[in-house]
Tab-separated table of C-alpha atoms and ligand atoms in Angstrom:
chain	number	residue	atom	x	y	z
D	1	MET	CA	-44.894	6.797	-13.022
D	2	LYS	CA	-41.414	7.732	-11.857
D	3	VAL	CA	-41.042	4.457	-9.983
D	4	PHE	CA	-42.108	2.472	-13.035
D	5	PHE	CA	-39.617	4.340	-15.201
D	6	ALA	CA	-36.796	3.726	-12.721
D	7	SER	CA	-37.449	0.020	-12.568
D	8	VAL	CA	-37.507	-0.305	-16.364
D	9	VAL	CA	-34.202	1.498	-16.619
D	10	LEU	CA	-32.578	-0.612	-13.946
D	11	THR	CA	-33.757	-3.826	-15.571
D	12	ALA	CA	-32.379	-2.655	-18.887
D	13	LEU	CA	-29.062	-2.098	-17.163
D	14	ALA	CA	-29.086	-5.652	-15.797
D	15	VAL	CA	-29.165	-5.262	-12.045
D	16	PRO	CA	-28.413	-8.646	-10.474
D	17	ALA	CA	-31.123	-10.558	-8.644
D	18	ALA	CA	-30.686	-10.673	-4.870
D	19	ASP	CA	-30.489	-14.466	-5.019
D	20	GLY	CA	-28.093	-14.481	-7.972
D	21	PRO	CA	-24.565	-15.851	-7.979
D	22	ARG	CA	-22.178	-15.113	-5.151
D	23	LEU	CA	-18.919	-13.441	-6.072
D	24	LYS	CA	-16.859	-15.757	-3.886
D	25	ASP	CA	-18.199	-18.792	-5.772
D	26	LEU	CA	-17.176	-17.329	-9.113
D	27	MET	CA	-13.617	-16.368	-8.208
D	28	PRO	CA	-10.789	-18.619	-9.367
D	29	PRO	CA	-9.332	-20.898	-6.681
D	30	GLY	CA	-6.782	-19.108	-4.535
D	31	LEU	CA	-8.103	-15.644	-5.289
D	32	LEU	CA	-9.995	-14.200	-2.327
D	33	ILE	CA	-12.616	-11.474	-2.711
D	34	GLY	CA	-13.624	-9.091	0.030
D	35	ALA	CA	-14.514	-5.651	1.304
D	36	ALA	CA	-13.545	-3.207	4.027
D	37	LEU	CA	-16.118	-3.086	6.814
D	38	SER	CA	-17.340	-0.300	9.060
D	39	GLY	CA	-18.221	-0.931	12.693
D	40	ALA	CA	-21.915	-0.770	11.791
D	41	GLN	CA	-21.477	-3.511	9.225
D	42	VAL	CA	-19.703	-5.708	11.727
D	43	ASP	CA	-22.241	-5.350	14.529
D	44	GLY	CA	-25.318	-5.443	12.284
D	45	ARG	CA	-26.583	-1.852	12.572
D	46	ASP	CA	-26.029	-1.756	8.811
D	47	ALA	CA	-27.846	-5.060	8.327
D	48	ALA	CA	-28.339	-4.755	4.565
D	49	ALA	CA	-24.627	-4.282	3.903
D	50	GLN	CA	-23.767	-7.026	6.370
D	51	ALA	CA	-25.965	-9.443	4.415
D	52	VAL	CA	-24.063	-8.546	1.233
D	53	VAL	CA	-20.767	-9.237	2.996
D	54	VAL	CA	-21.826	-12.647	4.290
D	55	ARG	CA	-23.248	-13.608	0.921
D	56	HIS	CA	-20.468	-12.498	-1.406
D	57	PHE	CA	-17.116	-12.314	0.379
D	58	ASP	CA	-14.574	-14.730	1.801
D	59	THR	CA	-12.217	-12.084	3.173
D	60	ILE	CA	-12.769	-8.850	5.114
D	61	SER	CA	-10.659	-5.816	5.977
D	62	PRO	CA	-11.307	-3.291	8.753
D	63	GLU	CA	-11.843	0.152	7.207
D	64	ASN	CA	-10.836	1.944	10.423
D	65	LEU	CA	-11.301	-0.486	13.323
D	66	LEU	CA	-7.715	-1.724	13.645
D	67	LYS	CA	-5.854	1.530	13.052
D	68	TRP	CA	-3.684	2.926	15.822
D	69	THR	CA	-6.183	5.650	16.819
D	70	SER	CA	-8.802	2.936	17.253
D	71	THR	CA	-6.678	0.418	19.158
D	72	GLU	CA	-4.261	2.491	21.267
D	73	PRO	CA	-5.594	6.032	21.686
D	74	GLU	CA	-3.309	6.677	24.672
D	75	PRO	CA	0.056	5.113	25.490
D	76	GLY	CA	-0.519	1.578	26.675
D	77	ARG	CA	-4.324	2.000	26.852
D	78	PHE	CA	-5.691	-0.459	24.336
D	79	THR	CA	-9.290	-0.379	23.134
D	80	PHE	CA	-10.004	-3.632	21.379
D	81	GLU	CA	-13.785	-3.949	21.727
D	82	ALA	CA	-14.673	-3.030	18.132
D	83	ALA	CA	-11.640	-4.832	16.716
D	84	ASP	CA	-12.533	-7.960	18.688
D	85	ARG	CA	-16.048	-7.891	17.186
D	86	TYR	CA	-14.576	-7.496	13.705
D	87	VAL	CA	-12.234	-10.488	14.084
D	88	ALA	CA	-14.983	-12.623	15.665
D	89	PHE	CA	-17.372	-11.745	12.805
D	90	GLY	CA	-14.846	-12.867	10.213
D	91	GLN	CA	-14.061	-16.060	12.058
D	92	ALA	CA	-17.738	-16.906	12.589
D	93	ASN	CA	-18.255	-16.608	8.853
D	94	GLY	CA	-15.163	-18.564	7.862
D	95	MET	CA	-13.482	-15.574	6.244
D	96	ALA	CA	-9.809	-14.660	5.849
D	97	VAL	CA	-9.566	-11.762	8.304
D	98	ILE	CA	-7.165	-8.997	7.274
D	99	GLY	CA	-5.457	-6.587	9.663
D	100	HIS	CA	-5.130	-2.960	8.512
D	101	ASN	CA	-2.773	-1.469	9.560
D	102	LEU	CA	0.130	-1.514	11.996
D	103	VAL	CA	2.260	1.431	10.836
D	104	TRP	CA	1.001	4.540	9.071
D	105	HIS	CA	1.449	8.294	9.339
D	106	GLN	CA	-2.321	8.898	9.410
D	107	GLN	CA	-4.871	7.820	12.016
D	108	THR	CA	-2.063	7.563	14.535
D	109	PRO	CA	-2.546	9.513	17.759
D	110	ARG	CA	-0.463	12.619	18.308
D	111	TRP	CA	1.261	11.152	21.371
D	112	ALA	CA	2.929	8.458	19.279
D	113	PHE	CA	4.881	11.107	17.375
D	114	GLU	CA	5.789	13.369	20.297
D	115	GLY	CA	9.364	13.435	21.568
D	116	LYS	CA	10.278	13.600	25.209
D	117	ASP	CA	10.350	17.013	26.961
D	118	GLY	CA	9.347	18.845	23.787
D	119	ARG	CA	12.268	17.458	21.778
D	120	PRO	CA	11.791	15.767	18.409
D	121	LEU	CA	10.947	12.088	18.518
D	122	ASP	CA	14.168	10.067	18.797
D	123	ARG	CA	14.937	6.690	17.227
D	124	GLU	CA	14.955	4.679	20.421
D	125	THR	CA	11.612	6.013	21.653
D	126	ALA	CA	9.998	5.607	18.244
D	127	LEU	CA	11.194	2.008	17.915
D	128	ALA	CA	10.034	1.186	21.430
D	129	ARG	CA	6.565	2.590	20.650
D	130	LEU	CA	6.354	0.704	17.371
D	131	ARG	CA	7.420	-2.529	19.002
D	132	ALA	CA	4.997	-2.178	21.918
D	133	HIS	CA	2.067	-1.340	19.629
D	134	ILE	CA	2.735	-4.055	17.072
D	135	THR	CA	3.411	-6.674	19.719
D	136	ALA	CA	0.180	-5.874	21.556
D	137	VAL	CA	-2.090	-5.643	18.513
D	138	ALA	CA	-0.711	-8.402	16.286
D	139	GLY	CA	-0.119	-10.530	19.392
D	140	ARG	CA	-3.729	-10.221	20.536
D	141	TYR	CA	-5.006	-11.690	17.274
D	142	LYS	CA	-2.240	-14.249	16.844
D	143	GLY	CA	-3.492	-17.164	14.777
D	144	ARG	CA	-6.722	-15.346	13.860
D	145	ILE	CA	-5.525	-12.690	11.391
D	146	HIS	CA	-4.742	-14.097	7.949
D	147	GLY	CA	-2.442	-11.218	7.006
D	148	TRP	CA	-1.411	-7.750	8.138
D	149	ASP	CA	-0.829	-4.543	6.248
D	150	VAL	CA	2.312	-3.912	8.253
D	151	VAL	CA	3.372	-0.619	6.704
D	152	ASN	CA	1.121	1.668	4.718
D	153	GLU	CA	2.134	4.388	2.229
D	154	ALA	CA	5.848	4.877	2.937
D	155	PHE	CA	6.688	6.501	-0.404
D	156	GLU	CA	5.769	9.662	-2.259
D	157	ASN	CA	4.547	9.409	-5.840
D	158	ASP	CA	8.016	10.338	-7.161
D	159	GLY	CA	9.542	7.367	-5.346
D	160	SER	CA	11.189	9.370	-2.580
D	161	TRP	CA	10.710	8.361	1.044
D	162	ARG	CA	7.632	9.929	2.569
D	163	GLN	CA	8.933	12.104	5.409
D	164	THR	CA	6.695	10.589	8.056
D	165	PRO	CA	7.440	10.921	11.751
D	166	TRP	CA	8.501	7.250	11.717
D	167	PHE	CA	10.947	7.803	8.878
D	168	LYS	CA	12.358	10.963	10.408
D	169	ALA	CA	12.890	9.435	13.832
D	170	ILE	CA	14.081	5.971	12.859
D	171	GLY	CA	15.283	6.146	9.260
D	172	PRO	CA	14.447	3.800	6.378
D	173	ASP	CA	14.922	0.658	8.436
D	174	TYR	CA	11.708	1.405	10.333
D	175	ILE	CA	10.037	-0.795	7.758
D	176	ALA	CA	12.254	-3.851	8.299
D	177	GLN	CA	11.892	-3.322	12.044
D	178	ALA	CA	8.105	-3.183	11.838
D	179	PHE	CA	7.916	-6.339	9.727
D	180	THR	CA	10.229	-8.110	12.173
D	181	PHE	CA	8.110	-7.074	15.179
D	182	ALA	CA	4.957	-8.249	13.379
D	183	HIS	CA	6.501	-11.598	12.505
D	184	GLU	CA	7.624	-12.113	16.091
D	185	ALA	CA	4.114	-11.310	17.343
D	186	ASP	CA	2.364	-13.701	14.931
D	187	PRO	CA	4.718	-15.995	13.016
D	188	GLN	CA	1.906	-17.546	10.935
D	189	ALA	CA	0.397	-14.299	9.675
D	190	GLU	CA	1.127	-13.124	6.158
D	191	LEU	CA	2.780	-9.708	6.065
D	192	TYR	CA	2.122	-7.040	3.442
D	193	TYR	CA	3.338	-3.650	2.273
D	194	ASN	CA	0.390	-1.507	1.110
D	195	ASP	CA	0.405	1.633	-1.068
D	196	PHE	CA	-1.493	3.502	-3.797
D	197	ASP	CA	-0.712	4.689	-7.328
D	198	LEU	CA	1.843	1.980	-8.039
D	199	TYR	CA	1.105	2.516	-11.721
D	200	LEU	CA	3.634	5.355	-11.417
D	201	PRO	CA	6.968	3.763	-12.440
D	202	ALA	CA	9.137	5.716	-9.981
D	203	LYS	CA	6.934	4.869	-7.034
D	204	ARG	CA	6.660	1.231	-8.065
D	205	LYS	CA	10.432	1.009	-8.420
D	206	ALA	CA	10.946	2.345	-4.900
D	207	VAL	CA	8.424	-0.097	-3.414
D	208	LEU	CA	9.958	-3.043	-5.232
D	209	ALA	CA	13.446	-2.020	-4.143
D	210	LEU	CA	12.114	-2.147	-0.590
D	211	VAL	CA	10.739	-5.638	-1.232
D	212	GLY	CA	14.151	-6.735	-2.542
D	213	ASP	CA	15.852	-5.245	0.487
D	214	LEU	CA	13.530	-7.014	2.948
D	215	ARG	CA	13.964	-10.329	1.147
D	216	ALA	CA	17.754	-9.919	1.059
D	217	LYS	CA	17.691	-9.365	4.830
D	218	GLY	CA	15.545	-12.461	5.332
D	219	VAL	CA	12.597	-10.404	6.609
D	220	ARG	CA	9.217	-11.971	5.862
D	221	ILE	CA	7.075	-10.194	3.264
D	222	ASP	CA	4.351	-12.120	1.426
D	223	ALA	CA	2.702	-9.584	-0.824
D	224	VAL	CA	2.461	-6.001	-1.983
D	225	GLY	CA	-0.969	-4.401	-1.982
D	226	GLU	CA	-1.879	-1.907	-4.676
D	227	GLN	CA	-4.794	-0.120	-3.093
D	228	GLY	CA	-6.647	0.349	-6.370
D	229	HIS	CA	-8.243	3.749	-5.755
D	230	TRP	CA	-8.878	4.215	-9.442
D	231	SER	CA	-11.124	6.314	-11.674
D	232	LEU	CA	-13.156	5.632	-14.784
D	233	GLN	CA	-10.173	6.444	-16.984
D	234	ALA	CA	-7.019	5.976	-14.944
D	235	PRO	CA	-4.842	4.028	-14.631
D	236	LYS	CA	-4.913	2.520	-18.098
D	237	ALA	CA	-5.091	-1.245	-18.663
D	238	ALA	CA	-1.397	-1.521	-19.544
D	239	GLU	CA	-0.500	0.369	-16.358
D	240	ILE	CA	-2.567	-2.010	-14.225
D	241	GLU	CA	-0.880	-4.966	-15.915
D	242	ALA	CA	2.559	-3.470	-15.248
D	243	ILE	CA	1.766	-3.206	-11.533
D	244	LEU	CA	0.865	-6.897	-11.310
D	245	ASP	CA	3.729	-8.128	-13.507
D	246	ASP	CA	6.352	-6.122	-11.669
D	247	ILE	CA	5.183	-7.091	-8.183
D	248	ALA	CA	5.259	-10.753	-9.197
D	249	GLY	CA	8.659	-10.162	-10.758
D	250	ALA	CA	9.939	-9.040	-7.353
D	251	GLY	CA	9.130	-12.490	-5.967
D	252	VAL	CA	5.997	-11.709	-3.929
D	253	LYS	CA	2.275	-11.918	-4.569
D	254	ALA	CA	0.156	-8.947	-5.597
D	255	MET	CA	-3.140	-7.931	-4.017
D	256	ILE	CA	-5.688	-5.236	-4.837
D	257	THR	CA	-6.495	-4.101	-1.341
D	258	GLU	CA	-8.783	-1.046	-1.522
D	259	LEU	CA	-10.562	-1.154	-4.875
D	260	ASP	CA	-13.020	1.575	-5.855
D	261	VAL	CA	-13.728	3.623	-8.974
D	262	ASP	CA	-14.186	7.381	-8.547
D	263	VAL	CA	-16.804	8.735	-10.964
D	264	LEU	CA	-16.385	12.421	-10.030
D	265	PRO	CA	-13.854	14.963	-11.298
D	266	ARG	CA	-10.646	15.022	-9.285
D	267	THR	CA	-7.433	17.027	-9.604
D	268	PRO	CA	-4.330	16.893	-7.400
D	269	GLU	CA	-4.998	20.498	-6.264
D	270	MET	CA	-8.309	19.522	-4.691
D	271	GLU	CA	-6.739	17.522	-1.884
D	272	HIS	CA	-4.779	20.334	-0.248
D	273	ALA	CA	-7.038	23.262	-1.115
D	274	ASP	CA	-8.483	25.418	1.659
D	275	ALA	CA	-12.079	25.041	2.828
D	276	ALA	CA	-13.346	27.980	0.773
D	277	ARG	CA	-11.909	26.576	-2.446
D	278	LYS	CA	-13.291	23.149	-1.617
D	279	ALA	CA	-16.717	24.694	-1.097
D	280	GLU	CA	-16.473	26.176	-4.604
D	281	TRP	CA	-15.524	22.811	-6.075
D	282	LEU	CA	-18.405	21.201	-4.225
D	283	LYS	CA	-20.769	23.396	-6.249
D	284	THR	CA	-19.153	22.616	-9.591
D	285	THR	CA	-18.084	18.979	-9.273
D	286	ASN	CA	-20.832	17.250	-7.302
D	287	LEU	CA	-22.282	16.167	-10.610
D	288	TYR	CA	-24.838	13.533	-9.594
D	289	PRO	CA	-26.385	14.445	-6.232
D	290	ALA	CA	-29.704	12.754	-7.063
D	291	GLY	CA	-28.430	9.514	-8.555
D	292	LEU	CA	-25.983	8.226	-11.137
D	293	PRO	CA	-27.417	8.649	-14.648
D	294	ASP	CA	-27.632	5.585	-16.900
D	295	ALA	CA	-24.734	6.611	-19.121
D	296	GLN	CA	-22.343	6.885	-16.161
D	297	GLN	CA	-23.797	3.743	-14.609
D	298	GLU	CA	-22.891	1.899	-17.795
D	299	GLN	CA	-19.475	3.523	-17.895
D	300	LEU	CA	-18.819	2.343	-14.343
D	301	ALA	CA	-19.954	-1.180	-15.253
D	302	ARG	CA	-17.650	-1.224	-18.283
D	303	ARG	CA	-14.722	-0.031	-16.166
D	304	TYR	CA	-15.306	-2.729	-13.557
D	305	ALA	CA	-15.570	-5.325	-16.351
D	306	GLU	CA	-12.245	-4.123	-17.719
D	307	VAL	CA	-10.600	-4.217	-14.284
D	308	PHE	CA	-11.845	-7.722	-13.472
D	309	GLY	CA	-10.848	-8.955	-16.931
D	310	LEU	CA	-7.317	-7.779	-16.211
D	311	LEU	CA	-7.279	-9.246	-12.714
D	312	LEU	CA	-8.413	-12.620	-14.041
D	313	LYS	CA	-5.782	-12.528	-16.753
D	314	HIS	CA	-3.169	-12.053	-14.000
D	315	ARG	CA	-4.770	-14.356	-11.459
D	316	SER	CA	-1.649	-16.458	-10.933
D	317	GLN	CA	0.078	-13.311	-9.611
D	318	LEU	CA	-2.782	-12.274	-7.338
D	319	THR	CA	-4.089	-13.603	-4.037
D	320	ARG	CA	-6.809	-11.115	-3.059
D	321	VAL	CA	-9.137	-8.417	-4.364
D	322	THR	CA	-10.782	-6.228	-1.705
D	323	PHE	CA	-13.240	-3.361	-2.275
D	324	TRP	CA	-12.810	-0.306	-0.050
D	325	GLY	CA	-16.307	-0.483	1.353
D	326	VAL	CA	-19.514	-2.354	0.587
D	327	THR	CA	-22.082	0.273	-0.411
D	328	ASP	CA	-21.762	3.701	-1.989
D	329	ALA	CA	-23.173	5.227	1.212
D	330	GLN	CA	-20.117	4.101	3.157
D	331	SER	CA	-17.411	5.178	0.729
D	332	TRP	CA	-14.653	7.535	1.858
D	333	LEU	CA	-14.988	9.110	-1.631
D	334	ASN	CA	-18.135	10.941	-0.489
D	335	GLY	CA	-15.767	13.008	1.636
D	336	PHE	CA	-12.526	13.037	-0.334
D	337	PRO	CA	-11.043	15.179	-1.765
D	338	ILE	CA	-14.128	17.414	-1.490
D	339	PRO	CA	-16.369	16.893	1.548
D	340	GLY	CA	-20.082	16.542	0.880
D	341	ARG	CA	-20.081	15.037	-2.598
D	342	THR	CA	-22.234	12.084	-3.616
D	343	ASN	CA	-20.022	9.427	-5.156
D	344	TYR	CA	-20.780	5.999	-6.650
D	345	PRO	CA	-17.550	3.991	-6.564
D	346	LEU	CA	-18.685	0.534	-5.431
D	347	LEU	CA	-20.834	-2.386	-6.641
D	348	TRP	CA	-23.782	-1.818	-4.265
D	349	ASP	CA	-25.863	1.352	-4.103
D	350	ARG	CA	-26.902	3.342	-1.032
D	351	GLN	CA	-29.677	0.845	-0.268
D	352	ALA	CA	-27.246	-2.091	-0.644
D	353	ARG	CA	-28.823	-3.099	-3.958
D	354	GLY	CA	-26.474	-4.541	-6.553
D	355	LYS	CA	-25.659	-2.087	-9.327
D	356	PRO	CA	-25.113	-2.850	-13.008
D	357	ALA	CA	-21.389	-2.849	-12.173
D	358	LEU	CA	-21.979	-5.910	-9.967
D	359	GLN	CA	-23.660	-7.688	-12.852
D	360	ALA	CA	-20.745	-6.719	-15.105
D	361	VAL	CA	-18.273	-8.277	-12.662
D	362	ILE	CA	-20.421	-11.421	-12.393
D	363	ASP	CA	-20.539	-11.688	-16.194
D	364	VAL	CA	-16.760	-11.387	-16.518
D	365	LEU	CA	-16.172	-13.988	-13.790
D	366	LYS	CA	-18.685	-16.380	-15.348
D	367	ALA	CA	-17.053	-16.057	-18.742
D	368	ALA	CA	-13.587	-16.835	-17.352
D	369	PRO	CA	-11.987	-20.044	-18.653
D	370	ALA	CA	-12.801	-23.205	-16.700
D	371	ARG	CA	-10.800	-23.655	-13.538
R	1	LIG	O1	-14.854	8.732	14.152
R	1	LIG	C1	-14.997	10.126	13.839
R	1	LIG	C2	-16.342	10.637	14.287
R	1	LIG	O2	-16.441	10.537	15.672
R	1	LIG	C3	-16.517	12.087	13.816
R	1	LIG	O3	-17.799	12.531	14.102
R	1	LIG	C4	-16.273	12.185	12.304
R	1	LIG	C5	-16.339	13.624	11.806
R	1	LIG	O4	-15.583	13.798	10.646
R	1	LIG	O5	-15.007	11.676	12.002
R	1	LIG	C6	-14.865	10.318	12.352
R	1	LIG	O6	-13.587	9.868	11.967
R	1	LIG	C7	-13.390	9.703	10.579
R	1	LIG	C8	-13.006	8.253	10.327
R	1	LIG	O7	-12.691	8.085	8.965
R	1	LIG	C9	-14.143	7.269	10.690
R	1	LIG	O8	-15.261	7.498	9.887
R	1	LIG	C10	-12.259	10.620	10.138
R	1	LIG	O9	-12.665	11.969	10.252
R	1	LIG	C11	-11.875	10.337	8.707
R	1	LIG	O10	-10.697	11.062	8.394
R	1	LIG	C12	-11.591	8.861	8.549
R	1	LIG	O11	-11.319	8.630	7.189
R	1	LIG	C13	-10.727	7.395	6.893
R	1	LIG	C14	-9.384	7.631	6.211
R	1	LIG	O12	-8.818	6.390	5.832
R	1	LIG	C15	-8.410	8.354	7.112
R	1	LIG	O13	-7.294	8.729	6.397
R	1	LIG	C16	-11.656	6.637	5.947
R	1	LIG	O14	-12.858	6.275	6.640
R	1	LIG	C17	-10.970	5.387	5.422
R	1	LIG	O15	-11.733	4.824	4.394
R	1	LIG	C18	-9.604	5.752	4.862
R	1	LIG	O16	-8.966	4.581	4.429
R	1	LIG	C19	-7.679	4.748	3.833
R	1	LIG	C20	-6.893	3.489	4.123
R	1	LIG	O17	-6.845	3.252	5.509
R	1	LIG	C21	-5.474	3.588	3.561
R	1	LIG	N1	-5.505	3.907	2.144
R	1	LIG	C22	-6.301	5.062	1.783
R	1	LIG	C23	-7.719	4.923	2.316
R	1	LIG	C24	-8.577	6.078	1.868
R	1	LIG	O18	-8.131	7.275	2.442
C-alpha cells in the first residue's frame, strides 16, 4: 500500500522517465552543463550516478580528486592515480574536463603552510611551493584540462582579503603569480577565479577589482565562477542577475560552478559552533530524515525552475553550469554545517532517480526560445 502511494505521489510530481531528454541536449549552444564527481563515480563503484553523468553532462569537475591534499600530500610526492582516472573518464566521454583547484586555503596539507625552522612561512618559500605544485599538476594534464579553478575563495564576505597562509606569506599578488604559473604550465587551458556568495555587493566588488587588476597586468583570466551554493530563498532573483551582469561587465565570462539548493535551516552561527551545539542543532534542524515531503519537493523544483530561467536569460554571459554533486547521497550538505543531516540539494535522489526538480529544469530548458 505504501509503495503504491509513493508511486502515485511521484508521478503527480512529474518525475522524469529514465529515457527522457538529456540535459546536455537541451542546453543552449556554448553553455556546458556538468557535475562534480566523487572517486566512486569516476571508477564505477557508484554505477547508477555514473550512468547519470554519462547521459546528461558534457563537462565534469572533480569534487576532491585534484585538490592539493589529493595530489601532493607530501612535498614533491605526487599521487595522481585517482586524478588520472578522472581526466581519462572525461576524455573517454568527450567531456570538458575541469580542474579544481590549484590554490586554496582548505584541503592543502599542513606542510605547504609551514615555515622553515619553525618560523612563519616566508614569501620566497611560499612562491616556490606554489610554482612547483601548479607546474606539476597543471603540467601533467596539459592539453587535457579545459579550464582550471586557479584560485579559490580569496575574499571574505565583506570584501576584505581572506587572511590565508598564501596571502600572509606572499601578499595580494599571490593570485597574479598563481595565474601566471598556471598559464605557463598549460597555455591553452582556460583560467578561472572561483568564489561563493558573490551576491554580496562588497565581495563582488573586491573580486571584480581583482579581475580588473589581472587584466591590466596582462594576466590571463577567462571567467569568474560563482559557486552557487544557494538555498530555497536566497539569493533573490535580482541578486543572481546582478552577479552575472557584473561579472560580464568586468570583461570575463561567468560560470555557476558548484550549484546546489540547501533545503534545511542554516544560520551563520552553525558553521563555527562547537560539537555539542551542533549536536543540538542536529536534533532540531534535521527536518526530513525519512524523505523530502511533497510540498518541499515542489518548492525545490520551483526554485530550480527559477534559477534555470535566470541562467537562460543571461546565457550570453555564461559558459558553464555545474552541480556540486550528482545525487543527494553524495552532497557535502549532508555534513555541512551540521554533520549527520539528510539534505536534498540536487536533481537526483539517493538512488540516482531523477527528482521533480530535474523535470522542472527540463521543462524550463524545453520552453526556452529557439536557438
Ligand atoms: O577522505 C577522508 C576519509 O578518509 C575520512 O574517513 C572522512 C571522515 O570525515 O573524511 C574524508 O575526507 C573528507 C573529504 O571531503 C572527502 O570526502 C573531508 O573530511 C571533508 O572535509 C571533505 O569535504 C569536502 C570539502 O570541500 C572540504 O572543504 C567536500 O567533499 C567538498 O564537496 C567540498 O567542496 C568545496 C569546494 O571544493 C569549494 N567550494 C566549497 C565546496 C563545499 O565546501
